[in-house]
């Protein structure tokens, strides 16, 4: 028998590049949630991940690059959730709008650590052009999707409201609910927040969102 056929395949001892980067980004999310952006250092992330600082430098080269990639990760996760929700929703504009608004309170998105990271980056976006650009692109895309659905509902129902104003109000409300969930989790749950958001839509579009 050929000896090579009897030799067991060696187990993979190291994670792939993608797996390692994901591990480091998740550790960065935990560090930001616990320590804030300024105190999230390469050393802090290395400790959180249980890896060496050299591994972080190998994959991301600098703290700033690591932070940008972490922001990009949560933005991409959020965007993917929008389109998945739309794909899995019903065919009507109202069903799609409800599904899209509900993404903000999905268990994968509405986690304390991730909410803390969103607010940390938003707080720094005024002085950091890169953060502002990434956040703005995400916000504008989400608002366009919502505005388009609101326009369809307004046309269908003959409502005398401005689609952009409704979308802006809904986004502002959901953002405020995120803050309530983050700072007062005992008083505001994701399920409660989802119902409040839906109540807003019932008030604006009563024939499409009956109580």
Coordinates of N, CA and C in Angstrom, one line a residue:
X1 N 0.9 -1.2 0.0 CA 0.0 0.0 0.0 C 0.9 1.2 0.0
X2 N 0.5 2.2 -0.8 CA 1.2 3.5 -0.8 C 1.3 4.1 0.6
X3 N 2.5 4.5 1.1 CA 2.6 5.0 2.4 C 1.9 6.4 2.5
X4 N 1.8 7.1 1.4 CA 1.1 8.4 1.5 C -0.4 8.3 1.7
X5 N -0.9 7.1 1.4 CA -2.4 6.9 1.6 C -2.7 6.6 3.1
X6 N -1.7 6.1 3.8 CA -1.9 5.7 5.2 C -1.6 6.9 6.1
X7 N -0.9 7.9 5.6 CA -0.5 9.0 6.5 C -1.7 9.9 6.7
X8 N -2.1 10.2 7.9 CA -3.2 11.1 8.2 C -2.9 12.5 7.8
X9 N -4.0 13.2 7.4 CA -3.8 14.6 7.0 C -3.6 15.4 8.3
X10 N -2.6 16.3 8.2 CA -2.3 17.1 9.4 C -3.5 18.1 9.7
X11 N -3.8 18.3 10.9 CA -4.8 19.2 11.3 C -4.4 20.7 11.0
X12 N -5.2 21.5 10.6 CA -4.9 22.9 10.4 C -4.7 23.6 11.8
X13 N -3.5 24.2 12.0 CA -3.2 24.7 13.3 C -3.4 26.2 13.4
X14 N -3.6 26.9 12.2 CA -3.7 28.3 12.3 C -5.0 28.7 11.6
X15 N -5.6 29.8 12.0 CA -6.8 30.3 11.4 C -6.5 30.9 10.1
X16 N -7.5 31.0 9.2 CA -7.3 31.7 7.9 C -7.2 33.2 8.2
X17 N -6.8 33.9 7.2 CA -6.7 35.4 7.3 C -8.0 36.0 7.6
X18 N -9.1 35.5 6.9 CA -10.4 36.1 7.1 C -10.9 35.8 8.5
X19 N -10.7 34.5 9.0 CA -11.1 34.2 10.3 C -10.4 35.0 11.4
X20 N -9.1 35.2 11.2 CA -8.3 35.9 12.2 C -8.7 37.4 12.2
X21 N -9.0 38.0 11.1 CA -9.4 39.4 11.0 C -10.8 39.5 11.7
X22 N -11.7 38.5 11.5 CA -13.0 38.6 12.1 C -12.9 38.5 13.6
X23 N -12.0 37.6 14.1 CA -11.7 37.5 15.5 C -11.2 38.8 16.1
X24 N -10.3 39.5 15.4 CA -9.8 40.8 15.9 C -10.8 41.9 15.9
X25 N -11.7 41.9 14.9 CA -12.7 42.9 14.8 C -13.7 42.7 15.9
X26 N -14.1 41.4 16.2 CA -15.0 41.2 17.3 C -14.4 41.6 18.6
X27 N -13.1 41.4 18.8 CA -12.4 41.8 20.0 C -12.4 43.3 20.1
X28 N -12.3 44.0 19.0 CA -12.3 45.5 18.9 C -13.7 46.0 19.3
X29 N -14.7 45.4 18.8 CA -16.1 45.8 19.2 C -16.2 45.7 20.7
X30 N -15.8 44.6 21.3 CA -15.9 44.4 22.8 C -15.1 45.5 23.5
X31 N -13.9 45.8 23.0 CA -13.1 46.8 23.6 C -13.7 48.2 23.6
X32 N -14.2 48.5 22.4 CA -14.8 49.8 22.2 C -16.0 50.0 23.2
X33 N -16.8 48.9 23.3 CA -18.0 48.9 24.1 C -17.6 49.1 25.6
X34 N -16.5 48.5 26.0 CA -16.1 48.6 27.4 C -15.3 49.8 27.7
X35 N -14.4 50.2 26.7 CA -13.4 51.3 27.0 C -13.5 52.5 26.2
X36 N -14.3 52.5 25.2 CA -14.4 53.7 24.3 C -13.3 53.7 23.2
X37 N -13.4 54.6 22.3 CA -12.5 54.6 21.2 C -11.1 54.9 21.6
X38 N -11.0 56.0 22.4 CA -9.6 56.5 22.8 C -8.8 55.5 23.6
X39 N -9.5 54.6 24.4 CA -8.8 53.7 25.2 C -8.7 52.3 24.5
X40 N -9.2 52.2 23.3 CA -9.1 50.9 22.6 C -7.8 51.0 21.8
X41 N -6.8 50.4 22.4 CA -5.4 50.4 21.9 C -5.1 49.0 21.2
X42 N -4.0 48.9 20.5 CA -3.6 47.6 20.0 C -3.4 46.6 21.1
X43 N -2.8 47.1 22.2 CA -2.6 46.2 23.4 C -3.9 45.8 24.0
X44 N -4.9 46.7 24.1 CA -6.2 46.3 24.6 C -6.9 45.3 23.8
X45 N -6.8 45.4 22.5 CA -7.5 44.5 21.6 C -6.8 43.1 21.6
X46 N -5.4 43.2 21.7 CA -4.7 41.9 21.7 C -5.0 41.1 23.0
X47 N -5.2 41.8 24.1 CA -5.6 41.2 25.4 C -7.0 40.6 25.2
X48 N -7.9 41.4 24.7 CA -9.3 41.0 24.5 C -9.4 39.7 23.6
X49 N -8.5 39.7 22.6 CA -8.6 38.6 21.6 C -7.7 37.4 22.1
X50 N -6.8 37.6 23.1 CA -5.9 36.6 23.5 C -4.9 36.3 22.5
X51 N -4.4 37.3 21.7 CA -3.4 37.2 20.7 C -2.3 38.2 20.9
X52 N -1.3 38.1 20.1 CA -0.2 39.0 20.3 C -0.5 40.3 19.5
X53 N 0.2 41.4 19.9 CA 0.1 42.7 19.2 C 0.6 42.5 17.8
X54 N 1.6 41.7 17.6 CA 2.2 41.5 16.3 C 1.2 40.9 15.3
X55 N 0.3 40.1 15.8 CA -0.8 39.5 14.9 C -1.7 40.7 14.4
X56 N -2.0 41.6 15.3 CA -2.9 42.7 14.9 C -2.1 43.6 13.8
X57 N -0.9 43.9 14.1 CA -0.1 44.7 13.2 C 0.0 44.0 11.8
X58 N 0.1 42.7 11.8 CA 0.2 41.9 10.6 C -1.0 42.1 9.7
X59 N -2.2 42.1 10.4 CA -3.4 42.1 9.7 C -3.9 43.5 9.4
X60 N -3.6 44.5 10.2 CA -4.2 45.8 10.1 C -3.2 46.9 10.1
X61 N -2.0 46.7 10.4 CA -0.9 47.7 10.3 C -1.0 48.8 11.3
X62 N -2.2 49.2 11.7 CA -2.3 50.3 12.7 C -3.6 50.3 13.4
X63 N -3.7 51.0 14.5 CA -4.9 51.1 15.2 C -6.0 51.8 14.4
X64 N -5.6 52.8 13.7 CA -6.6 53.5 12.9 C -7.2 52.6 11.8
X65 N -6.4 51.8 11.2 CA -6.9 50.9 10.1 C -7.8 49.9 10.8
X66 N -7.5 49.4 12.0 CA -8.3 48.4 12.7 C -9.7 49.0 13.0
X67 N -9.7 50.3 13.4 CA -10.9 50.9 13.8 C -11.8 51.1 12.5
X68 N -11.2 51.6 11.5 CA -11.9 51.8 10.2 C -12.5 50.5 9.7
X69 N -11.8 49.4 9.8 CA -12.3 48.1 9.4 C -13.4 47.6 10.3
X70 N -13.3 47.9 11.6 CA -14.4 47.6 12.5 C -15.7 48.3 12.2
X71 N -15.5 49.6 11.9 CA -16.7 50.4 11.5 C -17.3 49.8 10.2
X72 N -16.4 49.5 9.3 CA -16.9 49.0 8.0 C -17.6 47.6 8.2
X73 N -17.2 46.9 9.2 CA -17.8 45.6 9.4 C -19.2 45.7 9.9
X74 N -19.4 46.6 10.9 CA -20.8 46.8 11.4 C -21.7 47.5 10.4
X75 N -21.2 48.3 9.6 CA -22.0 49.0 8.5 C -22.4 47.9 7.5
X76 N -21.4 47.1 7.1 CA -21.8 46.0 6.1 C -22.8 45.0 6.6
X77 N -22.6 44.7 7.9 CA -23.5 43.8 8.5 C -25.0 44.3 8.6
X78 N -25.0 45.6 8.9 CA -26.3 46.3 8.9 C -26.9 46.4 7.5
X79 N -26.1 46.7 6.5 CA -26.6 46.8 5.1 C -27.1 45.5 4.7
X80 N -26.4 44.4 4.9 CA -26.8 43.1 4.5 C -28.1 42.7 5.2
X81 N -28.3 43.1 6.4 CA -29.6 42.8 7.1 C -30.7 43.6 6.5
X82 N -30.5 44.8 5.9 CA -31.6 45.5 5.3 C -32.1 44.7 4.1
X83 N -31.2 44.3 3.2 CA -31.6 43.6 2.0 C -32.1 42.2 2.2
X84 N -31.6 41.6 3.3 CA -32.2 40.3 3.6 C -33.6 40.5 4.1
X85 N -33.9 41.5 4.9 CA -35.2 41.8 5.4 C -36.2 42.1 4.3
X86 N -35.7 42.9 3.3 CA -36.6 43.2 2.2 C -36.9 42.0 1.3
X87 N -35.9 41.1 1.2 CA -36.0 39.9 0.4 C -37.0 39.0 1.0
X88 N -37.0 38.9 2.3 CA -37.9 38.0 3.0 C -39.2 38.5 3.4
X89 N -39.5 39.8 3.1 CA -40.7 40.4 3.5 C -41.8 40.1 2.5
X90 N -43.0 40.5 2.8 CA -44.1 40.4 1.8 C -43.9 41.3 0.6
X91 N -44.8 41.3 -0.3 CA -44.7 42.0 -1.6 C -45.1 43.5 -1.5
X92 N -45.9 43.8 -0.5 CA -46.5 45.2 -0.4 C -45.4 46.2 0.1
X93 N -45.6 47.4 -0.2 CA -44.7 48.5 0.2 C -44.7 48.6 1.8
X94 N -45.9 48.4 2.3 CA -46.1 48.5 3.8 C -45.3 47.4 4.5
X95 N -45.4 46.2 3.9 CA -44.7 45.0 4.5 C -43.2 45.2 4.4
X96 N -42.7 45.8 3.3 CA -41.3 46.0 3.1 C -40.8 47.1 4.1
X97 N -41.6 48.2 4.2 CA -41.2 49.3 5.1 C -41.1 48.8 6.6
X98 N -42.1 48.0 7.0 CA -42.1 47.4 8.3 C -40.9 46.5 8.6
X99 N -40.6 45.7 7.6 CA -39.4 44.8 7.7 C -38.1 45.6 7.8
X100 N -38.0 46.7 6.9 CA -36.8 47.5 6.9 C -36.6 48.2 8.2
X101 N -37.7 48.8 8.8 CA -37.6 49.5 10.0 C -37.3 48.5 11.2
X102 N -37.8 47.3 11.1 CA -37.6 46.3 12.1 C -36.2 45.8 12.2
X103 N -35.4 46.0 11.2 CA -34.0 45.6 11.2 C -33.2 46.2 12.4
X104 N -33.6 47.5 12.7 CA -32.9 48.2 13.8 C -33.0 47.4 15.1
X105 N -34.0 46.5 15.2 CA -34.3 45.9 16.5 C -34.1 44.4 16.4
X106 N -33.5 44.0 15.3 CA -33.1 42.6 15.1 C -32.0 42.2 16.1
X107 N -32.1 40.9 16.6 CA -31.2 40.5 17.7 C -29.7 40.5 17.2
X108 N -29.5 40.4 15.9 CA -28.1 40.4 15.4 C -27.5 41.8 15.4
X109 N -28.4 42.8 15.2 CA -28.0 44.2 15.0 C -28.1 44.9 16.4
X110 N -29.2 44.7 17.1 CA -29.5 45.5 18.3 C -28.9 44.8 19.5
X111 N -27.6 44.7 19.5 CA -26.8 44.2 20.7 C -26.1 45.3 21.4
X112 N -26.1 45.3 22.7 CA -25.4 46.4 23.5 C -24.1 46.8 23.0
X113 N -23.2 45.8 22.8 CA -21.8 46.1 22.3 C -21.8 46.8 21.0
X114 N -22.7 46.4 20.1 CA -22.7 47.0 18.7 C -23.3 48.4 18.8
X115 N -24.4 48.5 19.6 CA -24.9 49.9 19.7 C -23.9 50.8 20.3
X116 N -23.1 50.4 21.3 CA -22.1 51.2 21.9 C -21.1 51.6 20.8
X117 N -20.8 50.7 19.9 CA -19.8 51.0 18.9 C -20.4 52.0 17.9
X118 N -21.6 51.9 17.5 CA -22.2 52.9 16.6 C -22.1 54.3 17.3
X119 N -22.5 54.4 18.5 CA -22.5 55.7 19.1 C -21.1 56.2 19.3
X120 N -20.2 55.4 19.6 CA -18.8 55.8 19.7 C -18.3 56.4 18.4
X121 N -18.5 55.8 17.3 CA -18.1 56.3 16.0 C -18.9 57.5 15.6
X122 N -20.2 57.5 15.9 CA -20.9 58.7 15.6 C -20.4 59.9 16.3
X123 N -20.0 59.7 17.6 CA -19.4 60.8 18.4 C -18.1 61.3 17.8
X124 N -17.4 60.5 17.2 CA -16.1 60.9 16.6 C -16.2 61.4 15.2
X125 N -17.3 61.2 14.5 CA -17.4 61.4 13.1 C -17.3 62.9 12.7
X126 N -17.6 63.8 13.7 CA -17.5 65.2 13.4 C -16.0 65.6 13.1
X127 N -15.1 65.0 13.8 CA -13.7 65.3 13.7 C -12.9 64.3 12.8
X128 N -13.5 63.2 12.4 CA -12.8 62.2 11.6 C -13.5 62.0 10.3
X129 N -12.9 62.5 9.3 CA -13.6 62.5 8.0 C -13.9 61.1 7.5
X130 N -13.0 60.2 7.7 CA -13.3 58.8 7.3 C -14.5 58.2 8.0
X131 N -14.6 58.4 9.3 CA -15.8 57.9 10.0 C -17.0 58.5 9.5
X132 N -17.0 59.8 9.3 CA -18.1 60.6 8.8 C -18.6 60.1 7.4
X133 N -17.6 59.8 6.5 CA -17.9 59.3 5.2 C -18.6 58.0 5.2
X134 N -18.0 57.1 6.0 CA -18.6 55.7 6.1 C -20.0 55.7 6.7
X135 N -20.2 56.5 7.8 CA -21.5 56.6 8.4 C -22.5 57.3 7.5
X136 N -22.1 58.3 6.8 CA -23.0 59.1 6.0 C -23.5 58.2 4.8
X137 N -22.6 57.4 4.2 CA -23.0 56.6 3.1 C -24.0 55.6 3.5
X138 N -23.8 55.0 4.7 CA -24.8 54.0 5.2 C -26.1 54.7 5.5
X139 N -26.1 55.9 6.2 CA -27.3 56.6 6.5 C -28.1 57.0 5.3
X140 N -27.4 57.5 4.3 CA -28.1 58.0 3.1 C -28.7 56.8 2.3
X141 N -28.0 55.7 2.3 CA -28.6 54.6 1.5 C -29.9 54.0 2.2
X142 N -29.8 54.0 3.6 CA -30.9 53.5 4.3 C -32.1 54.5 4.2
X143 N -31.8 55.8 4.2 CA -32.9 56.8 4.1 C -33.5 56.7 2.7
X144 N -32.7 56.5 1.7 CA -33.3 56.4 0.3 C -34.2 55.2 0.2
X145 N -33.8 54.1 0.8 CA -34.7 52.9 0.7 C -36.0 53.2 1.4
X146 N -36.0 53.8 2.6 CA -37.2 54.1 3.3 C -38.0 55.2 2.6
X147 N -37.4 56.2 2.1 CA -38.1 57.2 1.4 C -38.8 56.7 0.2
X148 N -38.2 55.8 -0.6 CA -38.8 55.2 -1.7 C -40.1 54.4 -1.4
X149 N -40.0 53.6 -0.3 CA -41.1 52.9 0.2 C -42.3 53.8 0.7
X150 N -41.9 54.9 1.4 CA -42.9 55.8 1.8 C -43.6 56.5 0.7
X151 N -42.8 56.8 -0.4 CA -43.5 57.4 -1.6 C -44.5 56.5 -2.2
X152 N -44.2 55.2 -2.2 CA -45.1 54.2 -2.8 C -46.4 54.2 -1.9
X153 N -46.2 54.1 -0.6 CA -47.4 54.1 0.3 C -48.2 55.3 0.2
X154 N -47.6 56.5 0.1 CA -48.3 57.7 0.0 C -49.1 57.8 -1.3
X155 N -48.5 57.3 -2.4 CA -49.3 57.3 -3.7 C -50.4 56.3 -3.6
X156 N -50.2 55.2 -3.0 CA -51.3 54.2 -2.9 C -52.5 54.7 -2.0
X157 N -52.1 55.3 -0.9 CA -53.1 55.7 0.0 C -53.6 57.1 0.0
X158 N -53.0 57.9 -0.9 CA -53.4 59.3 -1.0 C -53.1 60.1 0.2
X159 N -52.1 59.8 1.0 CA -51.7 60.5 2.2 C -51.1 61.9 1.9
X160 N -51.4 62.8 2.7 CA -50.9 64.2 2.5 C -49.7 64.4 3.4
X161 N -48.7 63.7 3.2 CA -47.4 63.8 4.0 C -46.3 63.8 3.0
X162 N -45.1 64.2 3.5 CA -43.9 64.2 2.7 C -43.1 63.0 3.0
X163 N -42.8 62.2 2.0 CA -42.1 60.9 2.2 C -40.7 61.1 2.8
X164 N -40.0 62.1 2.4 CA -38.7 62.3 3.0 C -38.8 62.6 4.5
X165 N -39.8 63.4 4.9 CA -40.0 63.8 6.3 C -40.4 62.6 7.1
X166 N -41.2 61.7 6.5 CA -41.6 60.5 7.3 C -40.3 59.6 7.5
X167 N -39.5 59.4 6.4 CA -38.4 58.6 6.6 C -37.4 59.2 7.6
X168 N -37.2 60.5 7.5 CA -36.3 61.1 8.5 C -36.8 61.0 9.9
X169 N -38.1 61.1 10.1 CA -38.7 61.0 11.4 C -38.5 59.6 11.9
X170 N -38.7 58.6 11.1 CA -38.6 57.2 11.5 C -37.2 56.9 11.8
X171 N -36.2 57.3 11.1 CA -34.8 57.1 11.4 C -34.4 57.7 12.7
X172 N -34.9 59.0 12.9 CA -34.5 59.7 14.1 C -35.1 58.9 15.3
X173 N -36.4 58.5 15.2 CA -37.0 57.7 16.3 C -36.2 56.5 16.6
X174 N -35.9 55.7 15.6 CA -35.2 54.5 15.8 C -33.8 54.7 16.4
X175 N -33.2 55.8 16.0 CA -31.9 56.1 16.6 C -32.0 56.5 18.1
X176 N -33.1 57.2 18.4 CA -33.4 57.5 19.8 C -33.7 56.3 20.6
X177 N -34.4 55.3 20.0 CA -34.7 54.1 20.7 C -33.5 53.2 20.9
X178 N -32.6 53.3 20.0 CA -31.3 52.6 20.2 C -30.6 53.2 21.4
X179 N -30.6 54.5 21.6 CA -30.0 55.1 22.8 C -30.7 54.7 24.0
X180 N -32.0 54.6 24.0 CA -32.7 54.1 25.2 C -32.4 52.7 25.5
X181 N -32.3 51.9 24.5 CA -31.9 50.4 24.8 C -30.5 50.4 25.4
X182 N -29.6 51.2 24.9 CA -28.2 51.2 25.4 C -28.1 51.6 26.8
X183 N -28.7 52.7 27.1 CA -28.5 53.3 28.5 C -29.5 52.9 29.5
X184 N -30.7 52.4 29.1 CA -31.7 52.0 30.0 C -32.3 50.6 29.6
X185 N -31.5 49.6 29.5 CA -32.0 48.3 29.0 C -33.1 47.7 29.9
X186 N -33.1 48.0 31.2 CA -34.2 47.5 32.0 C -35.5 48.1 31.7
X187 N -35.5 49.3 31.1 CA -36.7 50.1 30.8 C -37.2 50.0 29.3
X188 N -36.2 49.6 28.5 CA -36.5 49.6 27.0 C -35.9 48.4 26.4
X189 N -36.7 47.5 25.9 CA -36.2 46.3 25.3 C -36.3 46.5 23.8
X190 N -35.7 45.6 23.0 CA -35.8 45.7 21.5 C -37.2 45.4 21.1
X191 N -37.9 44.5 21.7 CA -39.3 44.3 21.4 C -40.2 45.5 21.6
X192 N -40.0 46.2 22.7 CA -40.7 47.4 23.0 C -40.4 48.5 22.0
X193 N -39.1 48.6 21.7 CA -38.7 49.6 20.7 C -39.3 49.3 19.3
X194 N -39.4 48.1 18.9 CA -40.0 47.7 17.6 C -41.5 48.1 17.6
X195 N -42.2 47.9 18.7 CA -43.6 48.3 18.7 C -43.8 49.8 18.7
X196 N -42.9 50.5 19.3 CA -43.0 52.0 19.3 C -42.7 52.5 17.9
X197 N -41.8 51.9 17.2 CA -41.5 52.3 15.8 C -42.7 52.0 14.9
X198 N -43.3 50.8 15.1 CA -44.4 50.5 14.3 C -45.6 51.4 14.6
X199 N -45.7 51.8 15.9 CA -46.8 52.8 16.2 C -46.7 54.1 15.5
X200 N -45.4 54.5 15.3 CA -45.2 55.7 14.5 C -45.8 55.5 13.1
X201 N -45.5 54.4 12.5 CA -46.0 54.1 11.1 C -47.5 54.0 11.1
X202 N -48.1 53.4 12.2 CA -49.6 53.4 12.2 C -50.2 54.8 12.3
X203 N -49.5 55.7 12.9 CA -50.0 57.0 13.0 C -49.9 57.8 11.7
X204 N -48.9 57.5 10.9 CA -48.7 58.3 9.7 C -49.5 57.6 8.5
X205 N -49.5 56.3 8.5 CA -50.1 55.5 7.4 C -51.2 54.6 8.0
X206 N -52.3 55.1 8.6 CA -53.2 54.3 9.3 C -53.9 53.2 8.5
X207 N -54.1 53.5 7.2 CA -54.8 52.5 6.3 C -53.8 51.3 5.9
X208 N -52.6 51.6 6.0 CA -51.6 50.6 5.6 C -51.0 49.8 6.8
X209 N -51.1 50.5 8.0 CA -50.7 49.9 9.2 C -51.8 49.9 10.3
X210 N -52.8 49.1 10.1 CA -53.9 49.2 11.1 C -53.5 48.7 12.4
X211 N -54.1 49.3 13.5 CA -53.7 48.9 14.8 C -54.3 47.5 15.2

